[in-house]
Tab-separated table of C-alpha atoms in Angstrom:
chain	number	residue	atom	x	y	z
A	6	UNK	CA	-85.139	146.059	54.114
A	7	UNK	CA	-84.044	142.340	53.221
A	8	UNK	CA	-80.167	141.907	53.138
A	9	UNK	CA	-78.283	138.259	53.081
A	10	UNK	CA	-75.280	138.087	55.285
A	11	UNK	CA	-73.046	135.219	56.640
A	12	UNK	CA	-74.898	132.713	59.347
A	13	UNK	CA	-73.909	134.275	62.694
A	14	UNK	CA	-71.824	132.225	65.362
A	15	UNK	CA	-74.509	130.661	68.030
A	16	UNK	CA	-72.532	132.799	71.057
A	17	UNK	CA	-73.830	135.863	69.030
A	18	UNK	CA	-77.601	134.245	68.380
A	19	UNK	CA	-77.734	133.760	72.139
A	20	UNK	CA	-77.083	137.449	72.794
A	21	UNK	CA	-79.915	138.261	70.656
A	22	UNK	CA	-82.185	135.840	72.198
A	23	UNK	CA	-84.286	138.493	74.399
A	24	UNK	CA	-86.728	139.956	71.669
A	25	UNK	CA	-86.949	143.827	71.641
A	26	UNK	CA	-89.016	145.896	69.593
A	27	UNK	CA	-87.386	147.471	66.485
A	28	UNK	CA	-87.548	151.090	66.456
A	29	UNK	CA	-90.108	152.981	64.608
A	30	UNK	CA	-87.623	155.112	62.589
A	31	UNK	CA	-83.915	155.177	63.138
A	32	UNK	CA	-82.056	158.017	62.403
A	33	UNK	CA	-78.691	158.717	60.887
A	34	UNK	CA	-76.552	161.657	60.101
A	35	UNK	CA	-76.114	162.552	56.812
A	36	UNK	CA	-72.923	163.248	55.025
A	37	UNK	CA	-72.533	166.767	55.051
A	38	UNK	CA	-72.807	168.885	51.733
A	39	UNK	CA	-70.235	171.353	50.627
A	40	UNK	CA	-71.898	174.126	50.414
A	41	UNK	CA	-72.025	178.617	52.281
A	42	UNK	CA	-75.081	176.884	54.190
A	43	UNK	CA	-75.418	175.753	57.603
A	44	UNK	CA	-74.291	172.746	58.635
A	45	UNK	CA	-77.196	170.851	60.000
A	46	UNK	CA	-77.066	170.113	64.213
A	47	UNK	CA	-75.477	166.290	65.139
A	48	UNK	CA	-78.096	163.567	65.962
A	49	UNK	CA	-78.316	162.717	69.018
A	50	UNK	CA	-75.867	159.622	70.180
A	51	UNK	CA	-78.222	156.911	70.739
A	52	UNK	CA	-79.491	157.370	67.070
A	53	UNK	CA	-75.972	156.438	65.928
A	54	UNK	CA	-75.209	152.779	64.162
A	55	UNK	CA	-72.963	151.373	66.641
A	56	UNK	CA	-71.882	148.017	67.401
A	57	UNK	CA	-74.262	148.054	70.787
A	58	UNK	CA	-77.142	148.326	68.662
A	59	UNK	CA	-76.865	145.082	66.993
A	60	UNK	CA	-79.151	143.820	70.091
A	61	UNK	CA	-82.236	145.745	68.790
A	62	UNK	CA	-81.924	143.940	65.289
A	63	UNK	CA	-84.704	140.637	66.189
A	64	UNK	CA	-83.110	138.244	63.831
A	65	UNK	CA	-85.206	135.712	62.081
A	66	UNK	CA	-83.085	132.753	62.944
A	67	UNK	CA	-83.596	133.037	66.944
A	68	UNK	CA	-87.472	134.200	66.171
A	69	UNK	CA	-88.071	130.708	64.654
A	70	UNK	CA	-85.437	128.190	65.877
A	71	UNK	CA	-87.403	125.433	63.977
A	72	UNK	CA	-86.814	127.221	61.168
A	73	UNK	CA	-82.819	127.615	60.916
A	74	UNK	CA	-82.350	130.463	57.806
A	75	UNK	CA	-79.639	132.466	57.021
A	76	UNK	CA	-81.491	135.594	56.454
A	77	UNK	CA	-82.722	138.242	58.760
A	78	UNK	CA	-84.751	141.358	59.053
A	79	UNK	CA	-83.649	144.629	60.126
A	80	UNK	CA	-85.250	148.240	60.273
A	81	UNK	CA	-83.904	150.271	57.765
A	82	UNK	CA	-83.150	153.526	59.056
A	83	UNK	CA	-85.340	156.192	57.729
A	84	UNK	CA	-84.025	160.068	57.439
A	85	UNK	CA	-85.450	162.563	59.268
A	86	UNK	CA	-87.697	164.727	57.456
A	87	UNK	CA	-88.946	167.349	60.353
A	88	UNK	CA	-86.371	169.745	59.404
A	89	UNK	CA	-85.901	170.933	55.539
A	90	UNK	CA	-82.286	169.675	54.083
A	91	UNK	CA	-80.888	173.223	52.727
A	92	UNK	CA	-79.397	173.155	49.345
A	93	UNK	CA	-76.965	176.106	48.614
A	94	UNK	CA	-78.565	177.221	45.123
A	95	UNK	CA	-77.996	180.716	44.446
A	96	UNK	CA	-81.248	183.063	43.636
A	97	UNK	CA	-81.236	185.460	40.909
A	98	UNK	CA	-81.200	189.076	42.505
A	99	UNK	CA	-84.813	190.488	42.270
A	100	UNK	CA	-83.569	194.157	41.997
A	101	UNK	CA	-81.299	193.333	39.071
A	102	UNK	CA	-84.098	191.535	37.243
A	103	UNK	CA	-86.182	195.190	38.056
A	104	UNK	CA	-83.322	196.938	36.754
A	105	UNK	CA	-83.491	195.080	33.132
A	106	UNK	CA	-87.195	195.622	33.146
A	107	UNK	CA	-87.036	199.444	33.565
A	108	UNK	CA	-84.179	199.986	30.965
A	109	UNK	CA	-86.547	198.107	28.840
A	110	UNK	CA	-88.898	199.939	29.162
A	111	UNK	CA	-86.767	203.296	28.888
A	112	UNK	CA	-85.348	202.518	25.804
A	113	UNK	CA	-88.184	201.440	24.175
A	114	UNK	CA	-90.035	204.394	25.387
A	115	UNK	CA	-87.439	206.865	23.596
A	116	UNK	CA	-87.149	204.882	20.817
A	117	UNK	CA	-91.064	205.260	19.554
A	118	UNK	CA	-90.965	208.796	21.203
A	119	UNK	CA	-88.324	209.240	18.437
A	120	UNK	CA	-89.763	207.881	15.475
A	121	UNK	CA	-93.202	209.323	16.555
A	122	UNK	CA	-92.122	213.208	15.916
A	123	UNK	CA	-90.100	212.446	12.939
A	124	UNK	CA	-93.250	210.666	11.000
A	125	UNK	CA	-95.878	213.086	12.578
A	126	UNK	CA	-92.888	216.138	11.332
A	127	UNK	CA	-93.124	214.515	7.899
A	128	UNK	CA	-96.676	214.400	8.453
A	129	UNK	CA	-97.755	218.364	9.266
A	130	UNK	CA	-95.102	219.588	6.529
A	131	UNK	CA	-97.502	217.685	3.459
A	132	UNK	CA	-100.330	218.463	5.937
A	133	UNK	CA	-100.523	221.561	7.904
A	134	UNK	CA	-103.776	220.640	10.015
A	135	UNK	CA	-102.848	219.448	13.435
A	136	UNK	CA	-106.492	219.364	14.494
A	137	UNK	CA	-107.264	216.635	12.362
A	138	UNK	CA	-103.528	215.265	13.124
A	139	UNK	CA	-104.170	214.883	16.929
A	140	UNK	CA	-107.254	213.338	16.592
A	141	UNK	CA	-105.961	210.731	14.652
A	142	UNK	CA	-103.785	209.725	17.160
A	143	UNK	CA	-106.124	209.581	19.889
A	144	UNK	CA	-108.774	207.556	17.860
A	145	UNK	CA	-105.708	204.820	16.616
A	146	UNK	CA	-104.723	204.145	20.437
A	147	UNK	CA	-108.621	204.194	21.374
A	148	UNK	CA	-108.969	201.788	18.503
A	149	UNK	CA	-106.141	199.677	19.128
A	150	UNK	CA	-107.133	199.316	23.318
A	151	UNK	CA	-110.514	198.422	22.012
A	152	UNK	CA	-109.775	195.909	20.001
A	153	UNK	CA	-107.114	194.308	23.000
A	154	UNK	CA	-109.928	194.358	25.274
A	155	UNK	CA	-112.425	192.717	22.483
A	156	UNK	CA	-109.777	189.815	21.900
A	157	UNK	CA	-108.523	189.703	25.431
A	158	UNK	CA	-105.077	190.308	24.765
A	159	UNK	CA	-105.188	192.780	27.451
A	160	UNK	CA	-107.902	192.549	30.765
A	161	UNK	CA	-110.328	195.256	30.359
A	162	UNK	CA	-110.282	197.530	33.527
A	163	UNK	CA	-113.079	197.536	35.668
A	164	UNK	CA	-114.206	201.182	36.383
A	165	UNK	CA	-117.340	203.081	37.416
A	166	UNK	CA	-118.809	206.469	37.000
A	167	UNK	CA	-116.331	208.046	39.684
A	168	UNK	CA	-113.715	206.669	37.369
A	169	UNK	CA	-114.678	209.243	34.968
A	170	UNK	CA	-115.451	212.009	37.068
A	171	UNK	CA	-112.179	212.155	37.814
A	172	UNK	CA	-110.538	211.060	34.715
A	173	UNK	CA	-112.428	213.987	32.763
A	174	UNK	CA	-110.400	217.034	33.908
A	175	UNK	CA	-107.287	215.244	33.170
A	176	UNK	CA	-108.333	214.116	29.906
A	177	UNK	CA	-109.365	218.147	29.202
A	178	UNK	CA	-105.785	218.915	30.036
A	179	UNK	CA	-104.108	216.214	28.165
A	180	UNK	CA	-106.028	217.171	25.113
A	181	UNK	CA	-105.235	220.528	25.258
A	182	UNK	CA	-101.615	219.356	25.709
A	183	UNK	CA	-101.616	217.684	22.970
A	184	UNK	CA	-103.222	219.406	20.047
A	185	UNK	CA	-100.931	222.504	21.440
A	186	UNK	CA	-97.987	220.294	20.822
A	187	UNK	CA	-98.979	219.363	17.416
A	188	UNK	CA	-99.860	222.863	16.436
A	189	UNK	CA	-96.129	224.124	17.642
A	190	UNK	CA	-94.457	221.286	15.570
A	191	UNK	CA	-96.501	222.417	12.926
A	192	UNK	CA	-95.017	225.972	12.590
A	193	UNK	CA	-91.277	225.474	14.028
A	194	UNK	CA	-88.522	222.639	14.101
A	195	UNK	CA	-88.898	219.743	16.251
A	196	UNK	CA	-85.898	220.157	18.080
A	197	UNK	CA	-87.428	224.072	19.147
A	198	UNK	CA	-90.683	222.545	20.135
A	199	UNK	CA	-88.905	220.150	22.686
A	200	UNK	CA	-86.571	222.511	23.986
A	201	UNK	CA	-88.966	224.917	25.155
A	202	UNK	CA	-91.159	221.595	26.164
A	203	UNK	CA	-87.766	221.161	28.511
A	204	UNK	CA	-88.946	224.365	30.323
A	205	UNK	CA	-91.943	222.435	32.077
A	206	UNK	CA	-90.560	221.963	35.281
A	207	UNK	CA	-90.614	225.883	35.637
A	208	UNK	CA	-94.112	225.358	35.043
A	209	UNK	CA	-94.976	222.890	37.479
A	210	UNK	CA	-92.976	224.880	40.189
A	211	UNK	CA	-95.209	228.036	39.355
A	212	UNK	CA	-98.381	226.342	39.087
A	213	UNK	CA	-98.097	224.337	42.611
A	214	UNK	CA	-96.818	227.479	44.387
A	215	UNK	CA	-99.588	229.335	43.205
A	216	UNK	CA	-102.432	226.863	42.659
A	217	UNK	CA	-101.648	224.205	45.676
A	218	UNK	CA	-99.630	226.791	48.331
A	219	UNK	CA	-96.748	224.167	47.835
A	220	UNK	CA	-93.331	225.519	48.858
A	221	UNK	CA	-90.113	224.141	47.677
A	222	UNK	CA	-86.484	223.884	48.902
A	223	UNK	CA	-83.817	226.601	47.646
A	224	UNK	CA	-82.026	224.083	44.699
A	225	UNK	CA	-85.463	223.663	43.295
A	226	UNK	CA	-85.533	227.299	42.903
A	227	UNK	CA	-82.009	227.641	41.345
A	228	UNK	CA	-82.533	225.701	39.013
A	229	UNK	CA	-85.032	226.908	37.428
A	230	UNK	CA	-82.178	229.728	36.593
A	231	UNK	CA	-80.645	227.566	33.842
A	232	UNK	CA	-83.965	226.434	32.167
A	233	UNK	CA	-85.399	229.699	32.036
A	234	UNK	CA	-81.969	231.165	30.849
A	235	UNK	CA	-81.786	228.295	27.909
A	236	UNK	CA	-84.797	227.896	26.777
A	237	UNK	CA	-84.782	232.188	26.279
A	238	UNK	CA	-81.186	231.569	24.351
A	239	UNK	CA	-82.698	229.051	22.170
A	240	UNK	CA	-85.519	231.455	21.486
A	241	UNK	CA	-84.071	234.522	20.725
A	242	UNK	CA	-81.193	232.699	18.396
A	243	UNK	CA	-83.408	230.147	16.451
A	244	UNK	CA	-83.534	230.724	12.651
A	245	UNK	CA	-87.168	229.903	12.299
A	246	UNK	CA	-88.967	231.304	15.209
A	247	UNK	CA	-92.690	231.375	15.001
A	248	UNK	CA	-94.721	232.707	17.388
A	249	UNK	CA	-97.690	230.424	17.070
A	250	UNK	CA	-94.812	227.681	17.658
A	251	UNK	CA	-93.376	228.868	20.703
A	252	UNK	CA	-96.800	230.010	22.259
A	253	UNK	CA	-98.294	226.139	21.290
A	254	UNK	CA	-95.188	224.849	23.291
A	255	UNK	CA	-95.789	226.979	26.301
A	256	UNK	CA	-99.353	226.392	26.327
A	257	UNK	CA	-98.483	222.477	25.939
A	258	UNK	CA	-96.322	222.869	29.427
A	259	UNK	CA	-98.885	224.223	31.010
A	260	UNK	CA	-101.428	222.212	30.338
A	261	UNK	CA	-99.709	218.993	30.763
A	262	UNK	CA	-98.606	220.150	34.424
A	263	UNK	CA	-102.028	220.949	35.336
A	264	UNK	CA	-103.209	216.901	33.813
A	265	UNK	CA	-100.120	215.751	35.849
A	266	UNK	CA	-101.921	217.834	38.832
A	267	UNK	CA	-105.800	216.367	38.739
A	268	UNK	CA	-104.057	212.871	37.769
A	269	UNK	CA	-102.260	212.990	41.128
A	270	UNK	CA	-105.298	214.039	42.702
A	271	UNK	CA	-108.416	212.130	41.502
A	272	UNK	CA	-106.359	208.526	40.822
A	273	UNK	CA	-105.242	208.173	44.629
A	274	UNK	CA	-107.158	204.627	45.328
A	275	UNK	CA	-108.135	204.011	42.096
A	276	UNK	CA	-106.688	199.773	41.427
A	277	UNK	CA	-106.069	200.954	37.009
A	278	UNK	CA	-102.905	199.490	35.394
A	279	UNK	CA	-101.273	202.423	33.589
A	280	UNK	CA	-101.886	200.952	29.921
A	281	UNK	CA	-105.058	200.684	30.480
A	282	UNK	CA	-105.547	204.459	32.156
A	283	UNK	CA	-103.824	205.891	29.345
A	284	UNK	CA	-106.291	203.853	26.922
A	285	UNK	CA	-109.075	205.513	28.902
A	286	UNK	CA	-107.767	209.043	28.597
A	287	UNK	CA	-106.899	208.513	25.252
A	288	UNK	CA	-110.745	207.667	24.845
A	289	UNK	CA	-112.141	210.386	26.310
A	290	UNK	CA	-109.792	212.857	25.061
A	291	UNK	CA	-110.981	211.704	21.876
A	292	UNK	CA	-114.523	212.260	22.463
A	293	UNK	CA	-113.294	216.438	23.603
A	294	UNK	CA	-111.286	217.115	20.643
A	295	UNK	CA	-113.549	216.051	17.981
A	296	UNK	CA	-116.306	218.692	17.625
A	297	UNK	CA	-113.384	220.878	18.263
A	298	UNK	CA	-111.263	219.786	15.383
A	299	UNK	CA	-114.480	220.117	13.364
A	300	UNK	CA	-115.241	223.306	14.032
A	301	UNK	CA	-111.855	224.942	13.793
A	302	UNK	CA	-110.582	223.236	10.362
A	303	UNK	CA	-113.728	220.710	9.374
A	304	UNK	CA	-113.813	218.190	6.674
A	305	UNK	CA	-113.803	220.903	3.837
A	306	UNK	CA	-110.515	221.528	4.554
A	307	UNK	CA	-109.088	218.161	5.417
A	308	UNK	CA	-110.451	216.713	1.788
A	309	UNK	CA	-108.502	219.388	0.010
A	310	UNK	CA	-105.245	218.979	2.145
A	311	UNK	CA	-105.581	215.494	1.844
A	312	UNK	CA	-105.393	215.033	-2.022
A	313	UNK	CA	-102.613	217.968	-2.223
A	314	UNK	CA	-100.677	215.881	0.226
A	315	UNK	CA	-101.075	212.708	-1.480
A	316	UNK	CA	-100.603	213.911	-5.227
A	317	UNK	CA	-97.367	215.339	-3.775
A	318	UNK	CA	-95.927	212.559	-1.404
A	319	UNK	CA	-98.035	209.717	-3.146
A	320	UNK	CA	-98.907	206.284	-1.050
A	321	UNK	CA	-96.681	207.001	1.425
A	322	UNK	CA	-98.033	209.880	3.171
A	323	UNK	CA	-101.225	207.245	4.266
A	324	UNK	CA	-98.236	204.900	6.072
A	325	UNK	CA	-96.909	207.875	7.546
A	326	UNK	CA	-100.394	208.779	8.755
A	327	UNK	CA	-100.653	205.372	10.267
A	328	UNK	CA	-97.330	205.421	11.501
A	329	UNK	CA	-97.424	208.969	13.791
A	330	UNK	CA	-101.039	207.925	14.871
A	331	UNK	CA	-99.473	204.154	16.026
A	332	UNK	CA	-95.922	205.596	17.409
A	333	UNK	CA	-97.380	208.080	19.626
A	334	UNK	CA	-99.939	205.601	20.921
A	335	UNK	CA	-97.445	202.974	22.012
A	336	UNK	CA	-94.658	205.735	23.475
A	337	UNK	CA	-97.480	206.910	25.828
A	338	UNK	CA	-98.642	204.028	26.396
A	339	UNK	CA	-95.117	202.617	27.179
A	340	UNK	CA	-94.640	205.675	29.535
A	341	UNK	CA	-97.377	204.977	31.561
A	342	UNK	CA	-96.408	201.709	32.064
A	343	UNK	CA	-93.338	202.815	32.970
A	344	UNK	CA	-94.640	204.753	35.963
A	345	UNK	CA	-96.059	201.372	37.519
A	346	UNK	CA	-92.360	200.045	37.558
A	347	UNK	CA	-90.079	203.524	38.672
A	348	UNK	CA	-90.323	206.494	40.788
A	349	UNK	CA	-91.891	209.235	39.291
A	350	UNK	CA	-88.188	211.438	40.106
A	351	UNK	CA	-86.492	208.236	37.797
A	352	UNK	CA	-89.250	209.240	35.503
A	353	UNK	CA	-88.766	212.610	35.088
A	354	UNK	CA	-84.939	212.156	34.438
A	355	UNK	CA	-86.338	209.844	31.699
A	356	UNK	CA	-88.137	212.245	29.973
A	357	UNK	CA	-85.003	214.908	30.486
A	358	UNK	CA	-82.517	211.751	28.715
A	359	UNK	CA	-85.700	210.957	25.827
A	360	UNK	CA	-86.022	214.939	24.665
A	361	UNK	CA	-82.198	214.559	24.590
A	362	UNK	CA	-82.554	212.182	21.681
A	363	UNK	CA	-85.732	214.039	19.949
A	364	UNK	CA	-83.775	217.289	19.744
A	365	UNK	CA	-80.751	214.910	18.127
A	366	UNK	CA	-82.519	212.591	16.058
A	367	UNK	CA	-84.603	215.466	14.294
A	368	UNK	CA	-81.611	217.522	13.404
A	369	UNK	CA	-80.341	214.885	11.749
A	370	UNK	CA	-83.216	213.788	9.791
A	371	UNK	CA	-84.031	217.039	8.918
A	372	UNK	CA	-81.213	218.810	8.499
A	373	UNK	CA	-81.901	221.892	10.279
A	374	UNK	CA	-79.559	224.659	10.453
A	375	UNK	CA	-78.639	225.342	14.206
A	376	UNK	CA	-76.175	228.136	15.395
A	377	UNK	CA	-73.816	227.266	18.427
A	378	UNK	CA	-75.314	229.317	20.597
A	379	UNK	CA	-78.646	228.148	19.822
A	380	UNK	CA	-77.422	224.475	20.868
A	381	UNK	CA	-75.913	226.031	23.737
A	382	UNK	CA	-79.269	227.246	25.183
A	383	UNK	CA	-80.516	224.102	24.540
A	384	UNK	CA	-77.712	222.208	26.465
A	385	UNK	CA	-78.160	224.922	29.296
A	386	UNK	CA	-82.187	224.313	29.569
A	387	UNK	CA	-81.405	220.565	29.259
A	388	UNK	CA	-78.623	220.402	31.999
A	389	UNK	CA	-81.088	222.821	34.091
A	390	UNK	CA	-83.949	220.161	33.871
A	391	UNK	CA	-81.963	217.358	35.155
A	392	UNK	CA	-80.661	219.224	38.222
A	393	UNK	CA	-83.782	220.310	39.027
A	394	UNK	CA	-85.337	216.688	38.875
A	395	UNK	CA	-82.208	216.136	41.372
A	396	UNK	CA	-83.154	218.805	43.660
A	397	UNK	CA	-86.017	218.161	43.888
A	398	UNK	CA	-85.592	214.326	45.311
């Protein structure tokens, strides 16, 4: 560093007149930084700028005495870098960011969940054929993952034959799931279909005791109490019971405890995201439920439903078609990304808070006549639900 000051007095060039070596780096102590952070540790005291240390400045003018000049050379001092300066900037929390993301997800999730049964409602009332219905929907979200992969808006997942080994007894039970939910919300009111739906945990209880030898603590027991006891209210009082309805719905629960069961079982290990293993058990679901859907209702059937359905409702039942088939593609999918992010006991009070706004939405749209004590079974099967996904933590 090159600085100009004021010739010195010759007493003062004489002091300097024994040449020492400047110091590599000279360090000083910084001023200190408001801030919640540590202070940093004082510098030792023969670092400091005192007026001793003028001696180890070599000044040009006693260098060079033939060459009188009013400018000298010093070492600038140079900070010292071996230990990081801290800066008191605050982080944003992680877990609050986590928090945002799973609401996100949640409400999302119950909002397509909604408008999924009210389109594929609208749907099965023009067009009673929930065969054809539910395979719809799986070949629209096999389409739609397809086409992601194709265009690499999403990675395509790297799997192998064990993949789907494994995945092919929980796509059996998902299918069976589903067309058994399609075929109850084809004969009763949505809000009945998801209230008995609510009775699943009963289900899983019975099937892992039985099936697995699992044994659970006393609350998970109680509470199976309330949602047995609401779900038989709501039977026994609703207007429009159907026993093809009710028996779909039970038949759902089951089979979507045991696809919960091999999932559990034959995923453990397995590096899938969950969009992308709910696009392959859409897939293969798919490829189960076709010659199925075929043989029970076939495309005799579906022609002649079709044009009654569209003579009646006109262009809009096709965008309602494409609507249920797209809705309940993204809700699943949007569930099983869910599970990545929460715990599957968060999940489950999730799904307890989403049939919550089915059962609402529906009778509202529809307008379906409901007697108190109906609703009251349903609030009891509800209420039992969500203490049982508390006992069970």
């Amino acid at each position: 560093m090159i600085s100009s000051i004021k010739p010195v007095s010759p007493s003062l060039t004489a002091i300097a007149g024994v040449r020492r070596s400047i110091p590599a780096k000279l360090r000083f102590c910084p001023l200190p930084i408001t801030g919640s952070f540590q202070k940093p540790n004082p510098l030792p005291k023969k670092h400091l700028l005192s007026a001793r240390s003028l001696s180890n400045f070599t000044f040009a003018a006693a260098a060079a005495p033939q060459q009188r000049s009013d400018v000298f050379r010093v070492g600038a001092y140079e900070a010292d870098r071996s230990r990081p300066i801290e800066i008191g900037v605050e982080v944003p929390d992680e877990q609050s960011g986590q928090k945002v993301k799973i609401g996100i997800y949640f409400a999302t999730w119950w909002a397509l969940n909604v408008v999924f049964n009210i389109y594929n409602k609208k749907v099965l009332n023009a067009f009673p054929y929930p065969w054809l219905t539910s395979t719809l929907s799986l070949a629209c979200g096999s389409l739609m993952m397809l086409v992601s992969w194709v265009t690499g808006v999403a990675e395509a997942p790297k799997t192998d034959i064990d993949f789907w080994k494994t995945l092919f007894p929980v796509a059996l039970a998902h299918t069976i799931g589903h067309v058994a939910a399609t075929v109850s919300m084809s004969k009763v009111a949505v809000s009945f279909t998801h209230i008995i739906k609510s009775s699943e945990p009963a289900f899983s209880v019975l099937v892992s005791s039985l099936f697995l030898g699992e044994a659970f603590p006393l609350p998970v027991y109680l509470s199976l109490l309330p949602i047995i006891g609401g779900c038989a209210l709501a039977a026994v009082t609703e207007l429009n019971f159907n026993m093809i309805g009710f028996m779909g719905a039970m038949i759902s629960n089951l089979a979507f405890v045991f696809r919960n069961i091999f999932s559990k079982k034959g995923m453990k290990g397995k590096s899938v995201s969950g969009m992308n293993y709910y696009a392959c058990l859409s897939m293969m679901s798919l490829l189960i439920v076709t010659p199925f859907a075929i043989a029970v209702e076939g495309p005799q059937m579906w022609a002649a439903g079709w044009q009654n359905a569209v003579s009646q409702i006109g262009p809009n039942f096709v965008w309602w078609v494409v609507a249920q088939s797209v809705f309940y593609h993204l809700y699943n999918q949007v569930s099983y990304m869910s599970l990545d992010q929460i715990s599957p006991l968060t999940f489950s009070v999730g799904n307890t808070m989403k049939r919550i706004s089915v059962i609402v939405a529906s009778i509202i749209i529809f307008q379906n006549p409901i007697k108190p004590v109906n609703a009251l079974g349903a609030a009891i099967a509800i209420l039992g639900t969500f203490i049982y996904s508390q006992a069970k933590q």
